Coordinates of C-alpha atoms in Angstrom, one line a residue:
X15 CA 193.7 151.1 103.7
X16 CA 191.5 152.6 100.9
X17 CA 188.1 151.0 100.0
X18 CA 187.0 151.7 96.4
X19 CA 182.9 151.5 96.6
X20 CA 181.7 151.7 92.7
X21 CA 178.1 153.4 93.6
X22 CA 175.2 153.8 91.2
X23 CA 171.9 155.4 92.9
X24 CA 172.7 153.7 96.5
X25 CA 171.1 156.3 98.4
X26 CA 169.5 153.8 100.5
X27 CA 172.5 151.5 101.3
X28 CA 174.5 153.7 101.3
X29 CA 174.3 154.8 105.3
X30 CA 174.9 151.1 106.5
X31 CA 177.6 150.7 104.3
X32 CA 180.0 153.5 105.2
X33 CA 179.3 153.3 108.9
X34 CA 181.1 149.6 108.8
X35 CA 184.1 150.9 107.1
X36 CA 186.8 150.0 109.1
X37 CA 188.2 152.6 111.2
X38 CA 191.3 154.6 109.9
X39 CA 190.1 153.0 106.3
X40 CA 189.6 155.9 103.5
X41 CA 186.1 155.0 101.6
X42 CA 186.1 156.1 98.2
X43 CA 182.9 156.4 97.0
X44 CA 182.7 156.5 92.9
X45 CA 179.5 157.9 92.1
X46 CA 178.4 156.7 88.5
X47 CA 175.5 159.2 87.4
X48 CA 173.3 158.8 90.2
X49 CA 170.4 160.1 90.5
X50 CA 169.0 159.5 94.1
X51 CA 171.7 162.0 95.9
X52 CA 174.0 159.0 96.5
X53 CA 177.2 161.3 95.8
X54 CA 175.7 164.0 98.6
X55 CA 175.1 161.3 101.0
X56 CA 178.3 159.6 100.7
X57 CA 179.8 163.2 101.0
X58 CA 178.0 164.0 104.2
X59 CA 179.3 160.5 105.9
X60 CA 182.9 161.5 105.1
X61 CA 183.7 159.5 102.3
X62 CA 186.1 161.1 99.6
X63 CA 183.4 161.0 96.9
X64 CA 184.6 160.9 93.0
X65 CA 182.9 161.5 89.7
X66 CA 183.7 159.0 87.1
X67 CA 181.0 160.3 84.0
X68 CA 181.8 157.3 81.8
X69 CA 178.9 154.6 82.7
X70 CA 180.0 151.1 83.8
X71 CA 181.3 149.2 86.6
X72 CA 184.2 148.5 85.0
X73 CA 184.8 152.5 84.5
X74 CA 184.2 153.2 88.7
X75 CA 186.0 150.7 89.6
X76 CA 189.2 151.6 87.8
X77 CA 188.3 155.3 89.1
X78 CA 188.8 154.3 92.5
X79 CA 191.8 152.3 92.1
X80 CA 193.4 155.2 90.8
X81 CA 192.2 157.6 92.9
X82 CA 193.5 155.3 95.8
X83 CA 196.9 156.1 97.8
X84 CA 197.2 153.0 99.9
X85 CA 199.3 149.7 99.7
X86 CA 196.6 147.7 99.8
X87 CA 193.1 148.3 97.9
X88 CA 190.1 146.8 98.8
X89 CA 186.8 146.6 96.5
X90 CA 183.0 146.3 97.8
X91 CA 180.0 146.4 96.3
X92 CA 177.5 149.4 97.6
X93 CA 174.3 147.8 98.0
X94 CA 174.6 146.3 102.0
X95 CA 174.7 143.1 100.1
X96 CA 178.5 142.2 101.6
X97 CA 179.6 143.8 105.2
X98 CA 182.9 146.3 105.0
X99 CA 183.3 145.3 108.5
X100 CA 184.7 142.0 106.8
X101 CA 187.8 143.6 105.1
X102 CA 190.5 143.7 107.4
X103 CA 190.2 140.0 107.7
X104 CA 190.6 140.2 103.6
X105 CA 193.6 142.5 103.0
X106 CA 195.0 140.5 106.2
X107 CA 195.9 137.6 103.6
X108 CA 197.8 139.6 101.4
X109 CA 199.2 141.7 104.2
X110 CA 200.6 138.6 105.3
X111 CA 201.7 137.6 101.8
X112 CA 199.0 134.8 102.2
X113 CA 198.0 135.6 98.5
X114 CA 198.3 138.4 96.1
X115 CA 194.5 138.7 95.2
X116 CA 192.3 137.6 97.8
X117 CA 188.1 137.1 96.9
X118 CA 185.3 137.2 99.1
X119 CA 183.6 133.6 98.1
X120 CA 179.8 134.9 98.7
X121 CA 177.8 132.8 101.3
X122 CA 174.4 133.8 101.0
X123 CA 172.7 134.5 104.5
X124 CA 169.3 133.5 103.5
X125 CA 167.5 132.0 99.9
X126 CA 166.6 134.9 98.8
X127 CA 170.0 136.7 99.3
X128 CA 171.3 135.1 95.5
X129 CA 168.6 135.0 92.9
X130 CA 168.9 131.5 90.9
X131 CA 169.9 132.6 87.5
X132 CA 172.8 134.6 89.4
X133 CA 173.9 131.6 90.9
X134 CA 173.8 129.6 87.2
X135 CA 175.4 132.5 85.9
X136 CA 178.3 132.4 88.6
X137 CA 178.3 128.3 88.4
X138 CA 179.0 129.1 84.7
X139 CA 181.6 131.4 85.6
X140 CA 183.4 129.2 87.7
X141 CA 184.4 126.8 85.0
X142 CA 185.0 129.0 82.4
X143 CA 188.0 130.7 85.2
X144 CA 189.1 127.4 85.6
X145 CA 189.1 126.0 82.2
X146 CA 190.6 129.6 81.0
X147 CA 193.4 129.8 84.2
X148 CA 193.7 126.3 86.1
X149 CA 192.1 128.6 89.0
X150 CA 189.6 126.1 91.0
X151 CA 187.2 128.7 92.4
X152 CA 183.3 129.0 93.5
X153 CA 182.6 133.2 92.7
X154 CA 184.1 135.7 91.1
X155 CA 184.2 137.4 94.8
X156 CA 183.1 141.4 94.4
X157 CA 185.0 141.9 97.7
X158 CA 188.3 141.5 97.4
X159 CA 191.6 142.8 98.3
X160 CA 195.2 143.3 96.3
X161 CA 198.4 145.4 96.5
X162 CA 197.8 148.7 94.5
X163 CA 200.8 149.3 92.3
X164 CA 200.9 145.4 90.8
X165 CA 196.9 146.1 90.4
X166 CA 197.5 149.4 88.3
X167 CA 200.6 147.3 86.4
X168 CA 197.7 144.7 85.4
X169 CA 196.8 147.4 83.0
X170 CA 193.1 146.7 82.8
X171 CA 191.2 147.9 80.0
X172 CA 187.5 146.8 80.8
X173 CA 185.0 149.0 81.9
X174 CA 181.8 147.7 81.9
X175 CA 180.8 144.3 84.1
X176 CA 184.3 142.4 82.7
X177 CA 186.1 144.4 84.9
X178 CA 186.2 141.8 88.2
X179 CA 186.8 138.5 85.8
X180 CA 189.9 140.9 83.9
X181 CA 191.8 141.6 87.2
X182 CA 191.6 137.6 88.2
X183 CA 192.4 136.5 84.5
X184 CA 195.5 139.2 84.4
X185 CA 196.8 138.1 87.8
X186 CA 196.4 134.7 87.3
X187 CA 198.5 134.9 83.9
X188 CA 201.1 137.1 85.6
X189 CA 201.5 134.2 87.9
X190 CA 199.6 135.6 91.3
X191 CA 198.6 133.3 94.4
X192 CA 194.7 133.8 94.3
X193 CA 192.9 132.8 97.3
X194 CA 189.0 132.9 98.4
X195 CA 188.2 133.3 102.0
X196 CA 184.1 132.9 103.0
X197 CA 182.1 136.0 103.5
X198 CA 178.3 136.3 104.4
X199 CA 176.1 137.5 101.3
X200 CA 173.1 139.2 101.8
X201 CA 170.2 140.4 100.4
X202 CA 170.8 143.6 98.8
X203 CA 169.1 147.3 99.6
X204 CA 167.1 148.2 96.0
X205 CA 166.9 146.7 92.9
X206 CA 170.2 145.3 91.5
X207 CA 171.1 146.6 87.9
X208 CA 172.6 143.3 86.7
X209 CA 171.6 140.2 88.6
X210 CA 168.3 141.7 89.2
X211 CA 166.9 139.9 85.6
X212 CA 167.8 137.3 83.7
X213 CA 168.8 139.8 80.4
X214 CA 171.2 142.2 82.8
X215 CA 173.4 138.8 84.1
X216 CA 173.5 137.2 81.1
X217 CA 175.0 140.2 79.6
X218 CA 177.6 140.5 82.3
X219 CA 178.2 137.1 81.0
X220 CA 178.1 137.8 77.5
X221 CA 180.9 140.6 78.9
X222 CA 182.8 138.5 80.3
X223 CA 183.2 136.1 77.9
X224 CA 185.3 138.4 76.1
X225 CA 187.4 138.8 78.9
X226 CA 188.0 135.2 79.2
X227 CA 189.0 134.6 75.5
X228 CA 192.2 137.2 75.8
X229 CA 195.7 135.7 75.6
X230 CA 198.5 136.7 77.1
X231 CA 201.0 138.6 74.5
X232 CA 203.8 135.9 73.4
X233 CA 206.7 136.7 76.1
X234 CA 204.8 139.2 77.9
X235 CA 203.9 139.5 81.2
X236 CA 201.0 141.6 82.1
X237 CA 202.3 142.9 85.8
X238 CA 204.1 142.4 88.4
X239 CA 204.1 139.7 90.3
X240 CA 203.5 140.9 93.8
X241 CA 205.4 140.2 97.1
X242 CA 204.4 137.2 98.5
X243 CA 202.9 135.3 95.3
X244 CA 204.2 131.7 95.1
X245 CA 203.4 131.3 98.7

């Protein structure tokens, strides 16, 4: 299994996180222009360790996914918020043909794990999906696990923090079986760079608003729909 890691000055997590990769996985560690030594770090714990130089998460993200060899990719955040030790039980669903995109519905470990105005922001989230899909879920899930080639067929274009809601929107109109399976959320090493104030997530949802007011092209299909979808 591959495991993108989108990682913008992480230095600090960064340790904890690639030691509970799963053995036999392949971290990919996409360093965005940091400046803390994240990319050396990463290096030194033998992750493969890519450069992406256009800034966003979006931009990482898609980085990894094409950088990635594997059947099944996997995404997690870098910050020791969510445990990597948690992703086998993740692809398992869509290894099993469970569901085609599988999310990590965040459980937060203690109060101070999800700042409020994330949670608003997520709560808004939430019914925007479900009013723009018919999908009935809790989080936009930043661990989370599909089949590569129907991923790269999705043909994302965002790169900035509309990345995450345009892979569910895209599967979802290509007709995928989304599922969210619990995982514990904690509270993240350093200072995050979009939940961390009010003006950084409600820019993400500004972002993602876009997202959420495409259409699919008149007798178009985005992707593929993978094996197992329908299930």
């Amino acid at each position: 299994m591959d495991v993108v890691l989108p990682c913008l000055d992480e230095a600090e997590a960064l340790p904890w996180v690639l030691e509970r990769i799963p053995s036999g996985w392949r971290a990919i560690v996409v360093d965005n222009g940091s400046t803390d030594g994240s990319a050396d770090i990463a290096r030194s714990l033998g992750a493969h360790v890519l450069h992406e130089p256009r800034r966003g998460f979006g931009a990482a993200c898609h980085a990894g996914l094409t950088a990635a060899t594997a059947d099944v990719v996997c995404f997690c955040d870098c910050d020791a918020s969510l445990d990597p030790a948690r992703l086998p039980a993740i692809a398992g669903l869509v290894l099993d043909g469970s569901a085609d995109l599988v999310l990590g519905r965040r459980r937060p470990v203690t109060r101070h794990a999800w700042p409020l105005h994330a949670r608003l922001a997520n709560l808004e989230l939430a019914r925007l999906i479900h009013r723009r899909t018919g999908l009935r879920l809790h989080d936009l899930g930043p661990m989370r696990a599909a089949r590569r080639r129907p991923l790269l067929a999705l043909n994302l274009t965002d790169r900035r923090s509309g990345y995450p809601l345009q892979m569910l929107v895209r599967a979802a109109d290509a007709g995928w079986q989304v599922m969210e399976t619990d995982v514990p959320y904690r509270p993240r090493t350093g200072r995050s760079k979009v939940t961390g104030t009010w003006r950084g997530t409600w820019q993400a949802v500004r972002d993602m608003r876009a997202v959420l007011a495409e259409r699919p092209a008149a007798g178009k299909v985005h992707a593929e729909t993978p094996r197992g979808a329908g299930r």
